[in-house]
Amino acid sequence: MRPQLDSVLRSLVGLITLSLLAISMPSLTKAQPVERSSTYVSQIDSDLTIRRVTLLPVSDNIEGIYARPIEAQLLELIKGTHRWDFVESGLAAPAATLIELEEKPTLVQQALAASDADATFAASATRGPSGL
């Protein structure tokens, strides 16, 4: 099961990276030529630039049996990329569920403020009768 989990996590991080890059890239069809000596950075570009990321504690519904290896693999993948600098979240336990984080952006902002990160990864695993 470990090779499958590695493959799924790598695909997930790759998809998230691709999504973030697609969001932050300007539209090539509407791009205006810019002089090389230009140092202007728009506020939108500054807001979309992600330099530091963190990982919120991963949770599961069976006392961390799956959460710990998933968190370790995600940390390895995030730290292994050159795209971002990793910063510790400073949280020992998940502050909220993924659904709460999705519904209440202020909870995400609070988690990011605690770590001084620009973005965060969050994950949760659930084991049920049909599997993980």
CSV table of N, CA, C and O in Angstrom, one decimal:
chain,number,residue,atom,x,y,z
A,1,MET,N,0.8,-1.2,0.0
A,1,MET,CA,0.0,0.0,0.0
A,1,MET,C,0.9,1.3,0.0
A,1,MET,O,0.5,2.3,-0.5
A,2,ARG,N,2.1,1.2,0.5
A,2,ARG,CA,3.0,2.4,0.6
A,2,ARG,C,3.3,2.9,-0.8
A,2,ARG,O,3.2,4.1,-0.9
A,3,PRO,N,3.6,2.1,-1.8
A,3,PRO,CA,3.9,2.7,-3.1
A,3,PRO,C,2.7,3.4,-3.7
A,3,PRO,O,2.8,4.4,-4.4
A,4,GLN,N,1.5,2.9,-3.5
A,4,GLN,CA,0.3,3.6,-4.0
A,4,GLN,C,0.1,4.9,-3.3
A,4,GLN,O,-0.2,5.9,-3.9
A,5,LEU,N,0.3,5.0,-2.0
A,5,LEU,CA,0.2,6.2,-1.2
A,5,LEU,C,1.2,7.2,-1.7
A,5,LEU,O,0.9,8.4,-1.9
A,6,ASP,N,2.5,6.8,-1.9
A,6,ASP,CA,3.5,7.7,-2.5
A,6,ASP,C,3.1,8.3,-3.8
A,6,ASP,O,3.2,9.5,-4.1
A,7,SER,N,2.5,7.4,-4.7
A,7,SER,CA,2.1,7.8,-6.0
A,7,SER,C,1.0,8.9,-5.9
A,7,SER,O,1.0,9.9,-6.6
A,8,VAL,N,0.0,8.6,-5.1
A,8,VAL,CA,-1.1,9.5,-4.9
A,8,VAL,C,-0.7,10.8,-4.3
A,8,VAL,O,-1.1,11.9,-4.8
A,9,LEU,N,0.2,10.8,-3.3
A,9,LEU,CA,0.7,12.1,-2.7
A,9,LEU,C,1.5,12.9,-3.7
A,9,LEU,O,1.4,14.1,-3.8
A,10,ARG,N,2.4,12.2,-4.5
A,10,ARG,CA,3.2,12.9,-5.5
A,10,ARG,C,2.2,13.6,-6.5
A,10,ARG,O,2.5,14.7,-7.0
A,11,SER,N,1.2,12.8,-7.0
A,11,SER,CA,0.3,13.4,-8.0
A,11,SER,C,-0.5,14.6,-7.4
A,11,SER,O,-0.7,15.6,-8.0
A,12,LEU,N,-0.9,14.5,-6.1
A,12,LEU,CA,-1.6,15.5,-5.5
A,12,LEU,C,-0.7,16.8,-5.3
A,12,LEU,O,-1.2,17.9,-5.7
A,13,VAL,N,0.5,16.6,-4.9
A,13,VAL,CA,1.4,17.8,-4.8
A,13,VAL,C,1.7,18.4,-6.1
A,13,VAL,O,1.7,19.6,-6.3
A,14,GLY,N,1.9,17.5,-7.1
A,14,GLY,CA,2.1,18.0,-8.5
A,14,GLY,C,0.9,18.8,-9.0
A,14,GLY,O,1.0,19.8,-9.7
A,15,LEU,N,-0.3,18.3,-8.8
A,15,LEU,CA,-1.5,18.9,-9.2
A,15,LEU,C,-1.7,20.3,-8.5
A,15,LEU,O,-2.0,21.3,-9.2
A,16,ILE,N,-1.5,20.3,-7.2
A,16,ILE,CA,-1.6,21.6,-6.5
A,16,ILE,C,-0.5,22.6,-7.0
A,16,ILE,O,-0.8,23.8,-7.2
A,17,THR,N,0.7,22.1,-7.2
A,17,THR,CA,1.7,23.0,-7.8
A,17,THR,C,1.3,23.6,-9.1
A,17,THR,O,1.5,24.7,-9.4
A,18,LEU,N,0.8,22.7,-10.0
A,18,LEU,CA,0.4,23.1,-11.3
A,18,LEU,C,-0.7,24.1,-11.2
A,18,LEU,O,-0.7,25.1,-11.9
A,19,SER,N,-1.7,23.9,-10.3
A,19,SER,CA,-2.8,24.8,-10.1
A,19,SER,C,-2.3,26.2,-9.7
A,19,SER,O,-2.7,27.2,-10.2
A,20,LEU,N,-1.4,26.2,-8.7
A,20,LEU,CA,-0.9,27.4,-8.2
A,20,LEU,C,-0.1,28.2,-9.3
A,20,LEU,O,-0.2,29.4,-9.4
A,21,LEU,N,0.7,27.5,-10.1
A,21,LEU,CA,1.4,28.1,-11.1
A,21,LEU,C,0.5,28.7,-12.2
A,21,LEU,O,0.7,29.7,-12.7
A,22,ALA,N,-0.6,27.9,-12.5
A,22,ALA,CA,-1.5,28.4,-13.5
A,22,ALA,C,-2.2,29.7,-13.0
A,22,ALA,O,-2.5,30.6,-13.8
A,23,ILE,N,-2.5,29.7,-11.8
A,23,ILE,CA,-3.2,30.9,-11.2
A,23,ILE,C,-2.3,32.1,-11.2
A,23,ILE,O,-2.7,33.2,-11.5
A,24,SER,N,-1.0,31.9,-10.9
A,24,SER,CA,-0.1,33.0,-10.8
A,24,SER,C,0.5,33.4,-12.1
A,24,SER,O,1.2,34.5,-12.1
A,25,MET,N,0.4,32.7,-13.2
A,25,MET,CA,1.0,33.1,-14.5
A,25,MET,C,0.0,34.1,-15.1
A,25,MET,O,-1.2,33.9,-15.2
A,26,PRO,N,0.6,35.2,-15.7
A,26,PRO,CA,-0.2,36.1,-16.4
A,26,PRO,C,-0.7,35.5,-17.7
A,26,PRO,O,-0.1,34.6,-18.3
A,27,SER,N,-1.8,36.1,-18.2
A,27,SER,CA,-2.3,35.6,-19.5
A,27,SER,C,-1.3,36.0,-20.6
A,27,SER,O,-1.0,37.1,-20.8
A,28,LEU,N,-0.8,35.0,-21.3
A,28,LEU,CA,0.2,35.2,-22.3
A,28,LEU,C,-0.4,35.9,-23.6
A,28,LEU,O,0.3,36.6,-24.3
A,29,THR,N,-1.7,35.8,-23.8
A,29,THR,CA,-2.3,36.4,-24.9
A,29,THR,C,-2.5,37.9,-24.7
A,29,THR,O,-2.5,38.7,-25.7
A,30,LYS,N,-2.6,38.4,-23.5
A,30,LYS,CA,-2.8,39.8,-23.2
A,30,LYS,C,-1.5,40.5,-22.6
A,30,LYS,O,-1.6,41.6,-22.2
A,31,ALA,N,-0.4,39.8,-22.6
A,31,ALA,CA,0.8,40.3,-22.0
A,31,ALA,C,1.4,41.4,-22.9
A,31,ALA,O,1.4,41.4,-24.1
A,32,GLN,N,1.8,42.5,-22.2
A,32,GLN,CA,2.4,43.6,-22.8
A,32,GLN,C,3.9,43.5,-22.7
A,32,GLN,O,4.4,43.0,-21.7
A,33,PRO,N,4.7,43.9,-23.7
A,33,PRO,CA,6.1,43.9,-23.6
A,33,PRO,C,6.6,44.8,-22.4
A,33,PRO,O,6.1,45.9,-22.3
A,34,VAL,N,7.5,44.3,-21.6
A,34,VAL,CA,8.0,45.0,-20.5
A,34,VAL,C,9.5,45.2,-20.7
A,34,VAL,O,10.2,44.2,-21.0
A,35,GLU,N,10.0,46.4,-20.4
A,35,GLU,CA,11.5,46.6,-20.5
A,35,GLU,C,12.2,45.7,-19.4
A,35,GLU,O,11.7,45.6,-18.3
A,36,ARG,N,13.4,45.2,-19.7
A,36,ARG,CA,14.1,44.4,-18.8
A,36,ARG,C,14.5,45.2,-17.5
A,36,ARG,O,14.7,44.6,-16.5
A,37,SER,N,14.7,46.5,-17.6
A,37,SER,CA,15.1,47.3,-16.5
A,37,SER,C,13.9,47.6,-15.6
A,37,SER,O,14.2,48.2,-14.5
A,38,SER,N,12.7,47.2,-15.9
A,38,SER,CA,11.6,47.5,-15.1
A,38,SER,C,11.6,46.8,-13.8
A,38,SER,O,11.9,45.6,-13.8
A,39,THR,N,11.3,47.4,-12.7
A,39,THR,CA,11.3,46.8,-11.4
A,39,THR,C,9.9,46.8,-10.8
A,39,THR,O,9.8,46.5,-9.6
A,40,TYR,N,8.9,47.3,-11.5
A,40,TYR,CA,7.6,47.4,-11.0
A,40,TYR,C,7.0,46.0,-10.7
A,40,TYR,O,7.1,45.2,-11.6
A,41,VAL,N,6.4,45.9,-9.6
A,41,VAL,CA,5.6,44.6,-9.3
A,41,VAL,C,4.3,45.1,-8.8
A,41,VAL,O,4.1,45.8,-7.9
A,42,SER,N,3.3,44.6,-9.6
A,42,SER,CA,1.9,45.0,-9.2
A,42,SER,C,1.5,44.4,-7.9
A,42,SER,O,2.0,43.4,-7.4
A,43,GLN,N,0.5,44.9,-7.3
A,43,GLN,CA,-0.1,44.4,-6.0
A,43,GLN,C,-0.7,43.0,-6.2
A,43,GLN,O,-0.5,42.2,-5.4
A,44,ILE,N,-1.3,42.8,-7.3
A,44,ILE,CA,-1.9,41.5,-7.6
A,44,ILE,C,-0.8,40.4,-7.7
A,44,ILE,O,-0.9,39.4,-7.1
A,45,ASP,N,0.3,40.8,-8.4
A,45,ASP,CA,1.4,39.8,-8.5
A,45,ASP,C,2.1,39.6,-7.2
A,45,ASP,O,2.4,38.4,-6.8
A,46,SER,N,2.2,40.6,-6.4
A,46,SER,CA,2.7,40.4,-5.0
A,46,SER,C,1.8,39.6,-4.2
A,46,SER,O,2.3,38.7,-3.4
A,47,ASP,N,0.5,39.8,-4.3
A,47,ASP,CA,-0.4,39.0,-3.5
A,47,ASP,C,-0.4,37.5,-3.9
A,47,ASP,O,-0.7,36.6,-3.1
A,48,LEU,N,-0.2,37.2,-5.2
A,48,LEU,CA,-0.2,35.9,-5.7
A,48,LEU,C,1.1,35.1,-5.6
A,48,LEU,O,1.2,33.9,-5.8
A,49,THR,N,2.1,35.8,-5.2
A,49,THR,CA,3.5,35.2,-5.1
A,49,THR,C,3.5,34.4,-3.8
A,49,THR,O,3.3,34.9,-2.7
A,50,ILE,N,3.8,33.1,-3.9
A,50,ILE,CA,3.9,32.2,-2.8
A,50,ILE,C,5.4,31.9,-2.6
A,50,ILE,O,6.0,31.3,-3.4
A,51,ARG,N,6.0,32.4,-1.5
A,51,ARG,CA,7.4,32.1,-1.2
A,51,ARG,C,7.5,31.1,0.0
A,51,ARG,O,8.4,30.3,-0.1
A,52,ARG,N,6.7,31.2,1.0
A,52,ARG,CA,6.8,30.3,2.1
A,52,ARG,C,5.5,29.5,2.3
A,52,ARG,O,4.4,30.1,2.2
A,53,VAL,N,5.6,28.2,2.5
A,53,VAL,CA,4.4,27.4,2.7
A,53,VAL,C,4.6,26.6,4.0
A,53,VAL,O,5.7,26.4,4.5
A,54,THR,N,3.5,26.2,4.5
A,54,THR,CA,3.5,25.3,5.7
A,54,THR,C,2.5,24.2,5.5
A,54,THR,O,1.8,24.2,4.5
A,55,LEU,N,2.6,23.2,6.4
A,55,LEU,CA,1.7,22.1,6.4
A,55,LEU,C,1.0,22.0,7.7
A,55,LEU,O,1.6,21.9,8.8
A,56,LEU,N,-0.4,22.1,7.7
A,56,LEU,CA,-1.1,22.0,8.9
A,56,LEU,C,-1.1,20.5,9.3
A,56,LEU,O,-0.9,19.6,8.5
A,57,PRO,N,-1.2,20.2,10.6
A,57,PRO,CA,-1.1,18.8,11.1
A,57,PRO,C,-2.2,18.0,10.3
A,57,PRO,O,-3.4,18.4,10.2
A,58,VAL,N,-1.8,16.8,9.8
A,58,VAL,CA,-2.7,15.9,9.1
A,58,VAL,C,-3.5,15.2,10.2
A,58,VAL,O,-3.0,14.8,11.2
A,59,SER,N,-4.8,14.9,9.8
A,59,SER,CA,-5.6,14.2,10.8
A,59,SER,C,-6.2,13.0,10.1
A,59,SER,O,-6.3,12.9,8.9
A,60,ASP,N,-6.7,12.1,10.9
A,60,ASP,CA,-7.4,10.9,10.4
A,60,ASP,C,-8.4,10.5,11.5
A,60,ASP,O,-8.5,11.1,12.6
A,61,ASN,N,-9.2,9.5,11.2
A,61,ASN,CA,-10.3,9.1,12.1
A,61,ASN,C,-9.9,7.9,12.9
A,61,ASN,O,-10.7,7.3,13.6
A,62,ILE,N,-8.6,7.5,12.9
A,62,ILE,CA,-8.1,6.3,13.7
A,62,ILE,C,-6.8,6.6,14.4
A,62,ILE,O,-5.8,5.9,14.2
A,63,GLU,N,-6.8,7.6,15.2
A,63,GLU,CA,-5.7,7.9,16.1
A,63,GLU,C,-4.3,8.1,15.5
A,63,GLU,O,-3.3,7.7,16.0
A,64,GLY,N,-4.3,8.7,14.3
A,64,GLY,CA,-3.0,9.0,13.6
A,64,GLY,C,-2.3,7.9,12.9
A,64,GLY,O,-1.2,8.1,12.5
A,65,ILE,N,-2.9,6.7,12.8
A,65,ILE,CA,-2.3,5.6,12.1
A,65,ILE,C,-1.9,6.0,10.7
A,65,ILE,O,-0.8,5.6,10.2
A,66,TYR,N,-2.8,6.6,10.0
A,66,TYR,CA,-2.5,7.0,8.6
A,66,TYR,C,-2.0,8.5,8.5
A,66,TYR,O,-1.3,8.8,7.6
A,67,ALA,N,-2.4,9.3,9.5
A,67,ALA,CA,-2.0,10.7,9.4
A,67,ALA,C,-0.5,10.9,9.5
A,67,ALA,O,0.1,11.7,8.8
A,68,ARG,N,0.2,10.2,10.4
A,68,ARG,CA,1.6,10.3,10.6
A,68,ARG,C,2.4,10.0,9.3
A,68,ARG,O,3.3,10.8,8.9
A,69,PRO,N,2.2,8.9,8.6
A,69,PRO,CA,3.0,8.6,7.4
A,69,PRO,C,2.6,9.6,6.3
A,69,PRO,O,3.5,9.9,5.5
A,70,ILE,N,1.3,10.0,6.2
A,70,ILE,CA,0.9,10.9,5.1
A,70,ILE,C,1.6,12.2,5.4
A,70,ILE,O,2.2,12.8,4.4
A,71,GLU,N,1.6,12.7,6.6
A,71,GLU,CA,2.3,14.0,6.9
A,71,GLU,C,3.8,13.9,6.7
A,71,GLU,O,4.4,14.8,6.1
A,72,ALA,N,4.4,12.8,7.0
A,72,ALA,CA,5.8,12.6,6.7
A,72,ALA,C,6.1,12.7,5.2
A,72,ALA,O,7.1,13.3,4.8
A,73,GLN,N,5.3,12.0,4.5
A,73,GLN,CA,5.5,12.0,3.0
A,73,GLN,C,5.3,13.4,2.4
A,73,GLN,O,6.0,13.8,1.5
A,74,LEU,N,4.2,14.0,2.8
A,74,LEU,CA,4.0,15.4,2.3
A,74,LEU,C,5.1,16.3,2.7
A,74,LEU,O,5.5,17.2,1.9
A,75,LEU,N,5.6,16.3,3.9
A,75,LEU,CA,6.8,17.1,4.3
A,75,LEU,C,8.0,16.8,3.5
A,75,LEU,O,8.7,17.8,3.0
A,76,GLU,N,8.2,15.6,3.2
A,76,GLU,CA,9.4,15.2,2.3
A,76,GLU,C,9.2,15.8,0.9
A,76,GLU,O,10.2,16.4,0.4
A,77,LEU,N,8.0,15.7,0.4
A,77,LEU,CA,7.8,16.3,-1.0
A,77,LEU,C,7.8,17.8,-1.0
A,77,LEU,O,8.4,18.4,-1.9
A,78,ILE,N,7.3,18.4,0.0
A,78,ILE,CA,7.3,19.9,0.0
A,78,ILE,C,8.7,20.4,0.2
A,78,ILE,O,9.2,21.3,-0.4
A,79,LYS,N,9.4,19.8,1.2
A,79,LYS,CA,10.8,20.3,1.4
A,79,LYS,C,11.7,19.9,0.3
A,79,LYS,O,12.8,20.6,0.1
A,80,GLY,N,11.4,18.9,-0.5
A,80,GLY,CA,12.2,18.5,-1.6
A,80,GLY,C,12.1,19.4,-2.9
A,80,GLY,O,12.8,19.2,-3.8
A,81,THR,N,11.1,20.2,-2.9
A,81,THR,CA,10.9,21.1,-4.1
A,81,THR,C,11.6,22.4,-3.9
A,81,THR,O,11.8,22.9,-2.8
A,82,HIS,N,12.0,23.0,-5.0
A,82,HIS,CA,12.7,24.3,-5.0
A,82,HIS,C,11.8,25.4,-5.1
A,82,HIS,O,12.2,26.6,-5.0
A,83,ARG,N,10.5,25.2,-5.2
A,83,ARG,CA,9.5,26.2,-5.5
A,83,ARG,C,9.2,27.1,-4.3
A,83,ARG,O,8.9,28.3,-4.4
A,84,TRP,N,9.3,26.5,-3.1
A,84,TRP,CA,8.9,27.2,-1.9
A,84,TRP,C,9.9,27.0,-0.8
A,84,TRP,O,10.7,26.0,-0.8
A,85,ASP,N,9.9,27.9,0.2
A,85,ASP,CA,10.6,27.6,1.5
A,85,ASP,C,9.6,27.1,2.5
A,85,ASP,O,8.5,27.7,2.6
A,86,PHE,N,9.9,26.0,3.2
A,86,PHE,CA,9.0,25.4,4.1
A,86,PHE,C,9.2,26.1,5.5
A,86,PHE,O,10.3,26.3,5.9
A,87,VAL,N,8.1,26.5,6.2
A,87,VAL,CA,8.2,26.9,7.5
A,87,VAL,C,7.2,26.1,8.4
A,87,VAL,O,6.2,25.6,7.9
A,88,GLU,N,7.6,25.8,9.6
A,88,GLU,CA,6.8,25.0,10.5
A,88,GLU,C,5.5,25.8,10.9
A,88,GLU,O,5.5,27.0,11.0
A,89,SER,N,4.4,25.0,11.0
A,89,SER,CA,3.1,25.7,11.3
A,89,SER,C,3.0,26.1,12.7
A,89,SER,O,2.3,27.1,13.0
A,90,GLY,N,3.7,25.5,13.6
A,90,GLY,CA,3.7,25.9,15.0
A,90,GLY,C,2.4,25.3,15.7
A,90,GLY,O,2.2,25.6,16.9
A,91,LEU,N,1.6,24.5,15.0
A,91,LEU,CA,0.4,23.9,15.6
A,91,LEU,C,0.7,22.5,15.9
A,91,LEU,O,1.3,21.8,15.1
A,92,ALA,N,0.3,22.0,17.1
A,92,ALA,CA,0.5,20.6,17.5
A,92,ALA,C,-0.7,19.7,17.0
A,92,ALA,O,-0.5,18.6,16.8
A,93,ALA,N,-1.9,20.3,16.9
A,93,ALA,CA,-3.0,19.6,16.5
A,93,ALA,C,-3.8,20.4,15.4
A,93,ALA,O,-3.7,21.6,15.4
A,94,PRO,N,-4.6,19.7,14.6
A,94,PRO,CA,-5.4,20.5,13.6
A,94,PRO,C,-6.3,21.5,14.3
A,94,PRO,O,-7.0,21.1,15.3
A,95,ALA,N,-6.3,22.7,13.9
A,95,ALA,CA,-7.1,23.8,14.5
A,95,ALA,C,-8.6,23.6,14.1
A,95,ALA,O,-9.5,24.0,14.8
A,96,ALA,N,-8.8,23.0,12.9
A,96,ALA,CA,-10.2,22.9,12.4
A,96,ALA,C,-10.2,21.7,11.4
A,96,ALA,O,-9.1,21.4,10.9
A,97,THR,N,-11.3,21.3,11.0
A,97,THR,CA,-11.4,20.3,10.0
A,97,THR,C,-11.3,20.9,8.6
A,97,THR,O,-11.3,22.2,8.5
A,98,LEU,N,-11.0,20.1,7.6
A,98,LEU,CA,-10.9,20.7,6.3
A,98,LEU,C,-12.1,21.4,5.8
A,98,LEU,O,-12.0,22.4,5.1
A,99,ILE,N,-13.3,20.9,6.2
A,99,ILE,CA,-14.5,21.6,5.8
A,99,ILE,C,-14.6,22.9,6.5
A,99,ILE,O,-15.0,23.9,5.8
A,100,GLU,N,-14.3,23.0,7.7
A,100,GLU,CA,-14.3,24.3,8.4
A,100,GLU,C,-13.3,25.3,7.8
A,100,GLU,O,-13.6,26.4,7.7
A,101,LEU,N,-12.1,24.8,7.5
A,101,LEU,CA,-11.2,25.7,6.8
A,101,LEU,C,-11.7,26.2,5.5
A,101,LEU,O,-11.4,27.3,5.1
A,102,GLU,N,-12.4,25.3,4.7
A,102,GLU,CA,-12.9,25.7,3.5
A,102,GLU,C,-14.0,26.8,3.6
A,102,GLU,O,-14.1,27.7,2.8
A,103,GLU,N,-14.9,26.6,4.6
A,103,GLU,CA,-16.0,27.4,4.8
A,103,GLU,C,-15.7,28.8,5.5
A,103,GLU,O,-16.4,29.7,5.4
A,104,LYS,N,-14.6,28.8,6.3
A,104,LYS,CA,-14.2,30.0,7.1
A,104,LYS,C,-12.8,30.4,6.8
A,104,LYS,O,-11.9,29.9,7.5
A,105,PRO,N,-12.6,31.2,5.8
A,105,PRO,CA,-11.3,31.7,5.4
A,105,PRO,C,-10.5,32.3,6.6
A,105,PRO,O,-9.3,32.3,6.6
A,106,THR,N,-11.2,32.9,7.6
A,106,THR,CA,-10.5,33.5,8.7
A,106,THR,C,-9.7,32.5,9.5
A,106,THR,O,-8.7,32.8,10.0
A,107,LEU,N,-10.2,31.2,9.5
A,107,LEU,CA,-9.4,30.2,10.2
A,107,LEU,C,-8.1,29.9,9.5
A,107,LEU,O,-7.0,29.7,10.1
A,108,VAL,N,-8.1,30.0,8.2
A,108,VAL,CA,-6.9,29.8,7.4
A,108,VAL,C,-5.9,30.9,7.6
A,108,VAL,O,-4.7,30.8,7.8
A,109,GLN,N,-6.5,32.1,7.6
A,109,GLN,CA,-5.7,33.3,7.9
A,109,GLN,C,-5.0,33.3,9.2
A,109,GLN,O,-3.8,33.7,9.4
A,110,GLN,N,-5.7,32.8,10.2
A,110,GLN,CA,-5.2,32.7,11.6
A,110,GLN,C,-4.0,31.7,11.6
A,110,GLN,O,-3.0,31.9,12.2
A,111,ALA,N,-4.2,30.6,10.9
A,111,ALA,CA,-3.2,29.5,10.9
A,111,ALA,C,-2.0,30.0,10.1
A,111,ALA,O,-0.8,29.8,10.5
A,112,LEU,N,-2.2,30.8,9.1
A,112,LEU,CA,-1.0,31.4,8.3
A,112,LEU,C,-0.3,32.5,9.1
A,112,LEU,O,0.9,32.6,9.0
A,113,ALA,N,-1.1,33.2,9.9
A,113,ALA,CA,-0.5,34.3,10.7
A,113,ALA,C,0.4,33.7,11.8
A,113,ALA,O,1.5,34.3,12.1
A,114,ALA,N,0.1,32.6,12.3
A,114,ALA,CA,0.9,31.9,13.3
A,114,ALA,C,2.2,31.5,12.8
A,114,ALA,O,3.2,31.4,13.5
A,115,SER,N,2.3,31.1,11.5
A,115,SER,CA,3.5,30.6,10.9
A,115,SER,C,4.2,31.6,10.0
A,115,SER,O,5.3,31.3,9.5
A,116,ASP,N,3.6,32.7,9.7
A,116,ASP,CA,4.2,33.7,8.8
A,116,ASP,C,4.4,33.0,7.4
A,116,ASP,O,5.4,33.3,6.7
A,117,ALA,N,3.5,32.2,7.0
A,117,ALA,CA,3.5,31.5,5.7
A,117,ALA,C,2.6,32.2,4.7
A,117,ALA,O,1.6,32.9,5.1
A,118,ASP,N,2.9,32.1,3.4
A,118,ASP,CA,2.0,32.6,2.4
A,118,ASP,C,0.9,31.7,2.0
A,118,ASP,O,-0.2,32.1,1.5
A,119,ALA,N,1.1,30.4,2.2
A,119,ALA,CA,0.1,29.4,1.8
A,119,ALA,C,0.3,28.2,2.7
A,119,ALA,O,1.3,28.0,3.3
A,120,THR,N,-0.7,27.3,2.7
A,120,THR,CA,-0.6,26.1,3.5
A,120,THR,C,-1.2,24.9,2.8
A,120,THR,O,-2.1,25.1,1.9
A,121,PHE,N,-0.7,23.8,3.1
A,121,PHE,CA,-1.3,22.5,2.7
A,121,PHE,C,-2.0,21.9,3.9
A,121,PHE,O,-1.5,22.0,5.0
A,122,ALA,N,-3.1,21.3,3.6
A,122,ALA,CA,-3.9,20.6,4.7
A,122,ALA,C,-4.4,19.3,4.1
A,122,ALA,O,-4.8,19.2,3.0
A,123,ALA,N,-4.4,18.3,5.0
A,123,ALA,CA,-4.9,17.0,4.5
A,123,ALA,C,-5.5,16.2,5.6
A,123,ALA,O,-5.3,16.5,6.8
A,124,SER,N,-6.4,15.3,5.2
A,124,SER,CA,-7.1,14.5,6.2
A,124,SER,C,-7.4,13.2,5.5
A,124,SER,O,-7.7,13.1,4.4
A,125,ALA,N,-7.3,12.1,6.3
A,125,ALA,CA,-7.6,10.7,5.8
A,125,ALA,C,-8.7,10.2,6.6
A,125,ALA,O,-8.8,10.3,7.8
A,126,THR,N,-9.6,9.5,5.9
A,126,THR,CA,-10.7,8.8,6.6
A,126,THR,C,-10.8,7.4,6.2
A,126,THR,O,-10.8,7.0,5.0
A,127,ARG,N,-10.8,6.5,7.2
A,127,ARG,CA,-10.9,5.1,6.9
A,127,ARG,C,-12.4,4.7,7.2
A,127,ARG,O,-13.0,5.0,8.2
A,128,GLY,N,-12.9,4.0,6.2
A,128,GLY,CA,-14.3,3.6,6.3
A,128,GLY,C,-14.5,2.1,5.9
A,128,GLY,O,-13.4,1.5,5.6
A,129,PRO,N,-15.7,1.6,5.8
A,129,PRO,CA,-15.9,0.2,5.5
A,129,PRO,C,-15.3,-0.1,4.1
A,129,PRO,O,-14.9,-1.3,3.8
A,130,SER,N,-15.3,0.8,3.1
A,130,SER,CA,-14.9,0.6,1.8
A,130,SER,C,-13.4,0.9,1.6
A,130,SER,O,-12.9,0.8,0.5
A,131,GLY,N,-12.7,1.3,2.6
A,131,GLY,CA,-11.3,1.5,2.5
A,131,GLY,C,-10.9,2.9,2.9
A,131,GLY,O,-11.6,3.6,3.6
A,132,LEU,N,-9.7,3.3,2.5
A,132,LEU,CA,-9.1,4.6,2.9
A,132,LEU,C,-9.6,5.7,1.9
A,132,LEU,O,-9.5,5.5,0.8
